[in-house]
């Protein structure tokens, strides 16, 4: 197939979109997905672009890796807790499209192709995600979707893909305003519900602007808006700071069908202490974030697995209201975060964060009233990780907590009167 020129391609997409808008055709996302934050596993942070299967057959980006992780999601109990997506990230493709312009999975590393892998994953009751890029190339240098948005949407649908992460390397951010919506339209047109994860706002933020989050939410289910997570506490802390600052009020756009994505769960990798792992889990629950683990599921310590599968963490994260928690106190290294789990002060999850890098535990005393929990009858308060019942507390009763450095005290207040 002849490749259209860059200008013709861009003009065509713009033209098609304006025709649709004039005709009143819905371009917005209508897939009914991500009513709660998606949960699953993704290769990027842990396995990067490791394409050397000769040297590292068990750790390279290949169908074997995704099959193995899919198996473990089931056998290790993650699926039963809600982790359902197995997401391929970058570096899965051949460097060239085929003669018809269709993307091809690397023939050596994915000898059976993506459709076969999707069937494998589906047979386990799981879903398959894939990665592409809106620009000329993916961030890792593989063929991008520029000029091929429609074709790629159709290809992914035909393969049985359930989620697409569309990155934004090698593209012009001024094209994103129509290009990301165009992909949303083409995905709708396939008739296959595919969760749409857009990196669009991240590139807008990198360029120093504030994204139009409402617009983004009308086309994307989830979206990245900050730098890639790395396997370190500094990285997790930086993300928490960005989400606490909430520049552009992106937290307000979150809700069923739409979630901000602060990036992958690294609990179970190398960089976090146990306290820091608890902090990532509690904070990702409170921020109503996708829980996409990028870890080696073959090798997870029991206490780490217990955190990843903690029922209260998952319940808070998956709360049907989908409200994203906010930072409500910031006093030096001490922060308080609150996620309402109803719209009328009838419950919520909260975190006391100690962001000190040294010293001993911080002693905290705070009442529910200051967390916005004002029902006079009181609340059943539980420590989130252990489920330990603290008591029925009235709005002015104090919660006393000891919070380790780089640690969290994670509480849940339920109103059941
Ligand atoms: C970007 C994304 C990452 C990952 C890589 C792959 O950096 O933000 O999450 O997908 O590209 O190259």
Coordinates of C-alpha atoms and ligand atoms in Angstrom, one line a residue:
X1 CA 0.0 0.0 0.0
X2 CA 1.3 3.5 -0.9
X3 CA 2.0 5.5 2.2
X4 CA 0.3 8.8 2.2
X5 CA 2.5 11.8 2.7
X6 CA 2.7 13.3 6.2
X7 CA 0.6 16.4 5.2
X8 CA -2.0 14.5 3.3
X9 CA -2.5 12.0 6.2
X10 CA -2.9 14.8 8.8
X11 CA -5.3 16.7 6.5
X12 CA -7.4 13.6 5.8
X13 CA -7.8 12.9 9.5
X14 CA -8.7 16.5 10.3
X15 CA -11.1 16.6 7.3
X16 CA -12.9 13.3 8.3
X17 CA -13.2 14.5 11.9
X18 CA -14.7 17.9 11.0
X19 CA -17.2 16.1 8.7
X20 CA -18.2 13.9 11.5
X21 CA -18.6 16.8 13.9
X22 CA -20.7 18.7 11.4
X23 CA -22.9 15.7 10.8
X24 CA -23.4 15.4 14.6
X25 CA -21.7 11.9 14.7
X26 CA -20.4 11.0 18.1
X27 CA -16.6 10.9 18.1
X28 CA -16.4 10.5 21.8
X29 CA -15.5 7.2 23.5
X30 CA -18.5 5.0 24.1
X31 CA -17.0 1.6 25.0
X32 CA -18.5 1.3 28.5
X33 CA -15.1 0.2 29.9
X34 CA -13.0 1.3 32.9
X35 CA -16.0 1.9 35.2
X36 CA -13.5 1.3 37.9
X37 CA -9.7 1.6 37.5
X38 CA -8.3 -1.2 35.3
X39 CA -6.2 -3.8 37.1
X40 CA -3.6 -6.1 35.6
X41 CA 0.0 -6.6 34.6
X42 CA 2.2 -4.7 32.1
X43 CA 5.7 -5.4 30.9
X44 CA 7.4 -2.0 30.6
X45 CA 8.9 -1.0 33.9
X46 CA 10.3 -4.4 34.7
X47 CA 11.1 -5.8 31.3
X48 CA 11.7 -2.7 29.2
X49 CA 12.8 -3.3 25.7
X50 CA 14.6 -6.5 26.4
X51 CA 14.5 -8.2 23.0
X52 CA 17.5 -10.5 23.5
X53 CA 15.8 -13.9 23.9
X54 CA 19.1 -15.7 23.3
X55 CA 20.7 -14.3 26.4
X56 CA 17.6 -13.9 28.5
X57 CA 15.0 -16.3 27.2
X58 CA 12.8 -16.0 30.3
X59 CA 12.9 -12.2 30.5
X60 CA 12.7 -11.0 27.0
X61 CA 9.6 -9.4 25.3
X62 CA 8.1 -12.5 23.8
X63 CA 4.8 -14.4 23.8
X64 CA 6.4 -16.8 26.4
X65 CA 6.7 -13.9 28.8
X66 CA 3.1 -12.8 28.4
X67 CA 1.8 -16.4 28.6
X68 CA 3.8 -17.0 31.7
X69 CA 2.5 -13.9 33.4
X70 CA -1.0 -14.7 32.4
X71 CA -0.7 -18.2 33.9
X72 CA 0.6 -16.7 37.1
X73 CA -2.1 -14.1 37.4
X74 CA -4.5 -17.0 37.5
X75 CA -2.5 -19.6 39.6
X76 CA -1.2 -17.1 42.1
X77 CA -4.7 -15.7 42.8
X78 CA -4.3 -12.2 41.2
X79 CA -7.1 -12.8 38.8
X80 CA -9.5 -13.6 41.6
X81 CA -8.7 -10.3 43.1
X82 CA -9.5 -8.4 39.9
X83 CA -6.2 -8.2 38.0
X84 CA -7.3 -9.1 34.5
X85 CA -5.3 -7.3 31.9
X86 CA -2.1 -8.7 30.5
X87 CA -0.5 -5.7 28.7
X88 CA 2.1 -5.9 26.0
X89 CA 4.2 -2.7 26.0
X90 CA 6.8 -1.4 23.6
X91 CA 9.1 -3.5 21.4
X92 CA 6.7 -6.3 20.4
X93 CA 6.8 -5.5 16.6
X94 CA 8.8 -6.1 13.6
X95 CA 10.6 -3.0 12.5
X96 CA 8.6 -2.9 9.3
X97 CA 4.9 -3.2 8.5
X98 CA 4.0 -5.9 6.0
X99 CA 3.3 -5.2 2.3
X100 CA -0.3 -4.2 3.1
X101 CA 0.8 -1.8 5.8
X102 CA -0.3 -4.0 8.6
X103 CA 1.7 -4.2 11.8
X104 CA 3.5 -7.5 12.4
X105 CA 4.6 -8.9 15.7
X106 CA 8.3 -9.9 15.9
X107 CA 8.3 -13.2 14.1
X108 CA 10.9 -14.8 16.3
X109 CA 9.7 -13.6 19.7
X110 CA 6.0 -14.0 18.9
X111 CA 6.0 -16.9 16.4
X112 CA 2.2 -17.5 16.8
X113 CA 1.2 -13.8 16.4
X114 CA -0.9 -11.6 18.6
X115 CA -4.3 -13.1 17.7
X116 CA -3.1 -16.5 19.0
X117 CA -1.7 -14.8 22.2
X118 CA -5.0 -13.0 22.7
X119 CA -6.9 -16.3 22.4
X120 CA -4.5 -17.9 25.0
X121 CA -5.1 -15.0 27.4
X122 CA -8.9 -15.0 26.8
X123 CA -9.0 -18.8 27.5
X124 CA -7.7 -18.0 30.9
X125 CA -10.5 -15.5 31.5
X126 CA -8.1 -12.6 31.1
X127 CA -7.8 -9.7 28.7
X128 CA -5.0 -8.6 26.4
X129 CA -3.6 -5.0 26.1
X130 CA -1.2 -3.7 23.4
X131 CA 1.0 -0.7 22.9
X132 CA 1.3 1.6 20.0
X133 CA 2.3 5.2 19.4
X134 CA 0.5 8.1 17.8
X135 CA 3.7 9.4 16.1
X136 CA 6.0 8.1 13.4
X137 CA 7.7 5.6 15.8
X138 CA 7.1 4.2 19.2
X139 CA 9.4 5.5 22.0
X140 CA 11.5 2.4 21.4
X141 CA 11.8 3.0 17.7
X142 CA 9.2 0.6 16.2
X143 CA 6.6 1.6 13.6
X144 CA 4.2 4.2 14.9
X145 CA 0.5 4.6 13.9
X146 CA 1.0 7.9 12.1
X147 CA -0.9 7.6 8.8
X148 CA -2.3 4.2 10.0
X149 CA -4.6 5.0 12.8
X150 CA -7.7 3.4 11.3
X151 CA -5.8 0.4 10.0
X152 CA -4.2 -0.2 13.3
X153 CA -7.5 0.1 15.2
X154 CA -9.0 -2.5 12.8
X155 CA -5.9 -4.7 13.2
X156 CA -6.1 -4.6 17.0
X157 CA -9.8 -5.3 17.0
X158 CA -9.3 -8.3 14.6
X159 CA -6.6 -9.7 16.8
X160 CA -9.0 -9.5 19.8
X161 CA -7.1 -6.8 21.7
X162 CA -9.0 -5.4 24.8
X163 CA -6.9 -2.4 25.6
X164 CA -4.7 0.0 23.7
X165 CA -2.0 2.3 25.2
X166 CA -1.3 4.9 22.6
X167 CA 2.0 6.7 23.4
X168 CA 3.1 10.0 21.9
X169 CA 6.8 9.8 21.0
X170 CA 7.9 11.2 17.6
X171 CA 4.8 13.3 17.1
X172 CA 3.8 16.9 17.2
X173 CA 1.6 17.8 20.2
X174 CA -0.4 20.1 18.0
X175 CA -1.6 17.0 16.1
X176 CA -2.7 15.3 19.2
X177 CA -5.8 17.4 19.6
X178 CA -7.4 15.7 16.6
X179 CA -5.3 12.6 16.4
X180 CA -6.1 11.1 19.7
X181 CA -9.9 11.7 19.2
X182 CA -9.5 10.2 15.7
X183 CA -8.2 7.0 17.2
X184 CA -11.0 7.0 19.6
X185 CA -13.4 7.3 16.7
X186 CA -11.7 4.5 14.7
X187 CA -11.7 2.3 17.8
X188 CA -15.5 2.8 18.3
X189 CA -16.0 2.1 14.6
X190 CA -14.5 -1.4 14.9
X191 CA -17.3 -2.4 17.3
X192 CA -14.9 -4.1 19.6
X193 CA -14.8 -2.5 23.1
X194 CA -11.1 -1.6 23.6
X195 CA -10.0 0.3 26.7
X196 CA -8.2 3.4 25.4
X197 CA -5.2 4.6 27.4
X198 CA -3.8 7.9 26.1
X199 CA -0.4 9.4 26.8
X200 CA -1.6 12.6 25.3
X201 CA -1.7 14.8 28.4
X202 CA 1.7 13.6 29.5
X203 CA 3.2 15.2 26.3
X204 CA 1.1 18.4 26.9
X205 CA 2.5 18.6 30.5
X206 CA 6.1 18.0 29.2
X207 CA 5.6 20.9 26.8
X208 CA 4.8 23.2 29.8
X209 CA 1.0 23.5 29.2
X210 CA -2.0 22.4 31.2
X211 CA -4.0 19.7 29.4
X212 CA -7.7 20.1 28.7
X213 CA -8.6 17.2 30.9
X214 CA -12.3 17.4 30.2
X215 CA -11.7 17.0 26.5
X216 CA -9.2 14.2 27.1
X217 CA -11.7 12.4 29.3
X218 CA -14.3 12.5 26.5
X219 CA -12.0 10.4 24.3
X220 CA -9.8 8.3 26.6
X221 CA -10.6 5.9 29.4
X222 CA -7.3 6.4 31.2
X223 CA -4.4 8.7 30.5
X224 CA -0.8 9.3 31.7
X225 CA 0.0 12.8 32.7
X226 CA 3.4 12.6 34.3
X227 CA 6.9 11.1 33.8
X228 CA 7.5 7.4 33.6
X229 CA 7.7 5.6 36.9
X230 CA 11.2 4.2 37.8
X231 CA 12.0 1.6 40.3
X232 CA 12.7 4.0 43.1
X233 CA 11.1 5.8 46.1
X234 CA 12.1 9.1 44.6
X235 CA 10.1 8.4 41.5
X236 CA 7.0 7.3 43.6
X237 CA 7.4 10.4 45.7
X238 CA 7.6 12.7 42.6
X239 CA 4.4 11.2 41.3
X240 CA 2.6 11.7 44.7
X241 CA 3.8 15.3 44.6
X242 CA 2.4 15.9 41.1
X243 CA -0.9 14.3 42.0
X244 CA -1.1 16.3 45.2
X245 CA -0.5 19.5 43.4
X246 CA -3.3 18.5 41.0
X247 CA -2.4 21.3 38.5
X248 CA -5.4 21.8 36.2
X249 CA -7.7 20.0 38.7
X250 CA -7.3 16.7 36.9
X251 CA -8.5 14.8 39.9
X252 CA -12.0 16.2 39.3
X253 CA -12.3 14.6 35.9
X254 CA -11.9 11.1 37.4
X255 CA -15.0 8.9 37.7
X256 CA -16.4 5.8 36.2
X257 CA -15.1 5.4 32.7
X258 CA -12.2 7.9 33.2
X259 CA -9.1 7.7 35.3
X260 CA -5.8 9.5 35.6
X261 CA -2.9 7.1 35.4
X262 CA 0.1 7.8 37.6
X263 CA 1.8 4.8 36.0
X264 CA 2.7 1.2 37.0
X265 CA 2.8 -0.5 40.3
X266 CA 6.4 -1.4 41.1
X267 CA 5.6 -3.2 44.4
X268 CA 7.6 -6.4 44.1
X269 CA 10.5 -4.9 42.1
X270 CA 13.8 -3.9 43.6
X271 CA 13.6 -0.2 44.6
X272 CA 11.0 0.1 47.4
X273 CA 11.3 -0.9 51.1
X274 CA 8.3 -2.6 52.7
X275 CA 7.0 0.7 54.0
X276 CA 7.4 2.3 50.6
X277 CA 5.5 -0.6 49.0
X278 CA 2.7 0.0 51.4
X279 CA 2.7 3.7 50.5
X280 CA 2.5 3.0 46.8
X281 CA -0.5 0.6 47.3
X282 CA -2.4 2.9 49.7
X283 CA -1.8 6.0 47.5
X284 CA -2.7 4.3 44.2
X285 CA -5.9 3.1 46.0
X286 CA -6.7 6.6 47.2
X287 CA -5.9 8.2 43.9
X288 CA -8.2 5.7 42.1
X289 CA -5.4 4.8 39.9
X290 CA -5.1 1.9 37.5
X291 CA -3.3 -1.0 39.2
X292 CA -1.0 -2.3 36.5
X293 CA 1.8 -4.3 38.1
X294 CA 5.1 -4.3 36.3
X295 CA 6.9 -7.0 38.3
X296 CA 8.1 -10.5 37.9
X297 CA 5.2 -12.6 39.1
X298 CA 7.4 -15.7 39.3
X299 CA 9.3 -14.1 42.2
X300 CA 7.1 -12.2 44.6
X301 CA 7.7 -12.4 48.4
X302 CA 4.7 -13.5 50.4
X303 CA 4.4 -10.1 52.2
X304 CA 4.5 -8.3 48.9
X305 CA 1.9 -10.5 47.4
X306 CA -0.3 -9.9 50.4
X307 CA -0.1 -6.2 49.7
X308 CA -0.8 -6.5 46.0
X309 CA -3.8 -8.7 46.9
X310 CA -5.0 -6.8 50.0
X311 CA -8.8 -6.7 50.0
X312 CA -9.2 -3.3 51.5
X313 CA -6.6 -1.7 49.2
X314 CA -8.5 -3.2 46.2
X315 CA -11.9 -2.3 47.6
X316 CA -10.9 1.4 48.1
X317 CA -9.3 1.5 44.6
X318 CA -12.3 -0.1 43.0
X319 CA -14.9 1.9 44.8
X320 CA -17.8 2.3 42.4
X321 CA -18.0 6.1 42.8
X322 CA -14.5 6.3 41.2
X323 CA -13.7 9.5 43.1
X324 CA -10.0 10.4 43.0
X325 CA -8.6 11.3 46.5
X326 CA -7.0 14.6 47.2
X327 CA -4.2 15.9 49.3
X328 CA -6.0 17.9 52.0
X329 CA -3.0 18.7 54.3
X330 CA 0.6 19.4 53.4
X331 CA 2.8 20.5 56.3
X332 CA 6.4 19.9 55.3
X333 CA 6.9 16.2 55.1
X334 CA 3.5 15.4 56.6
X335 CA 0.6 15.0 54.2
X336 CA -3.0 13.8 54.6
X337 CA -5.0 12.4 51.7
X338 CA -8.7 11.7 51.6
X339 CA -10.7 9.7 49.1
X340 CA -14.5 10.0 49.6
X341 CA -16.2 6.7 48.9
X342 CA -19.6 8.3 48.7
X343 CA -20.8 11.7 47.7
X344 CA -22.2 12.8 51.0
X345 CA -19.5 12.4 53.7
X346 CA -20.7 8.8 54.4
X347 CA -17.3 7.2 54.2
X348 CA -13.9 7.3 52.8
X349 CA -10.3 6.1 52.9
X350 CA -7.5 8.3 54.1
X351 CA -3.8 8.3 54.4
X352 CA -1.4 9.9 56.8
X353 CA 1.9 10.2 54.9
X354 CA 5.3 10.7 56.4
X355 CA 7.6 11.8 53.6
X356 CA 10.7 12.2 55.8
X357 CA 13.7 10.4 54.5
X358 CA 15.1 9.8 57.9
X359 CA 14.4 9.8 61.6
X360 CA 11.8 7.7 63.4
X361 CA 8.1 7.3 63.2
X362 CA 5.9 10.5 63.2
X363 CA 3.1 10.6 65.8
X364 CA -0.1 11.8 64.3
X365 CA -3.4 12.8 65.9
X366 CA -6.3 13.9 63.7
X367 CA -10.1 13.8 63.8
X368 CA -12.6 12.7 61.2
X369 CA -14.1 16.1 61.0
X370 CA -10.9 17.4 59.5
X371 CA -11.0 14.7 56.9
X372 CA -14.5 15.9 55.9
X373 CA -16.3 13.1 57.7
X374 CA -19.1 14.8 59.5
X375 CA -21.9 12.4 60.3
X376 CA -22.7 12.9 63.9
X377 CA -23.5 9.3 64.5
X378 CA -19.9 8.3 63.9
X379 CA -18.0 5.9 61.7
X380 CA -16.6 2.4 61.9
X381 CA -12.9 3.1 61.5
X382 CA -10.5 0.3 60.4
X383 CA -6.8 0.2 59.7
X384 CA -6.7 -0.6 56.0
X385 CA -3.9 -3.1 55.6
X386 CA -4.7 -5.3 58.5
X387 CA -8.5 -4.7 58.7
X388 CA -8.0 -4.1 62.4
X389 CA -11.1 -2.4 63.9
X390 CA -10.1 0.9 65.6
X391 CA -13.6 1.8 66.9
X392 CA -16.7 3.7 66.2
X393 CA -15.4 7.3 66.1
X394 CA -17.5 10.5 66.1
X395 CA -16.3 13.4 64.0
X396 CA -14.4 15.0 66.9
X397 CA -12.7 11.8 68.2
X398 CA -9.0 11.6 67.5
X399 CA -7.3 8.9 65.5
X400 CA -3.8 8.4 66.8
X401 CA -1.3 6.9 64.4
X402 CA 2.4 6.2 64.3
X403 CA 3.8 6.6 60.7
X404 CA 7.2 5.3 59.7
X405 CA 9.5 7.4 57.5
X406 CA 8.4 7.0 53.8
X407 CA 5.4 5.2 55.2
X408 CA 1.7 5.6 55.5
X409 CA -1.1 5.0 57.9
X410 CA -4.0 3.9 55.8
X411 CA -7.5 4.1 57.3
X412 CA -11.0 3.5 56.2
X413 CA -14.1 5.0 57.7
X414 CA -17.5 3.4 57.0
X415 CA -20.8 4.9 58.0
X416 CA -23.4 2.2 58.4
X417 CA -26.1 3.7 60.7
Ligands
LIG1 C1 7.2 5.8 27.1 C2 6.0 5.4 28.1 C3 6.4 4.2 28.9 C4 6.7 3.1 28.0 C5 7.8 3.5 27.0 C6 8.0 2.4 25.9 O1 8.3 6.2 27.8 O2 5.7 6.5 28.9 O3 5.3 3.9 29.8 O4 5.5 2.7 27.3 O5 7.5 4.7 26.3 O6 9.0 2.8 25.1

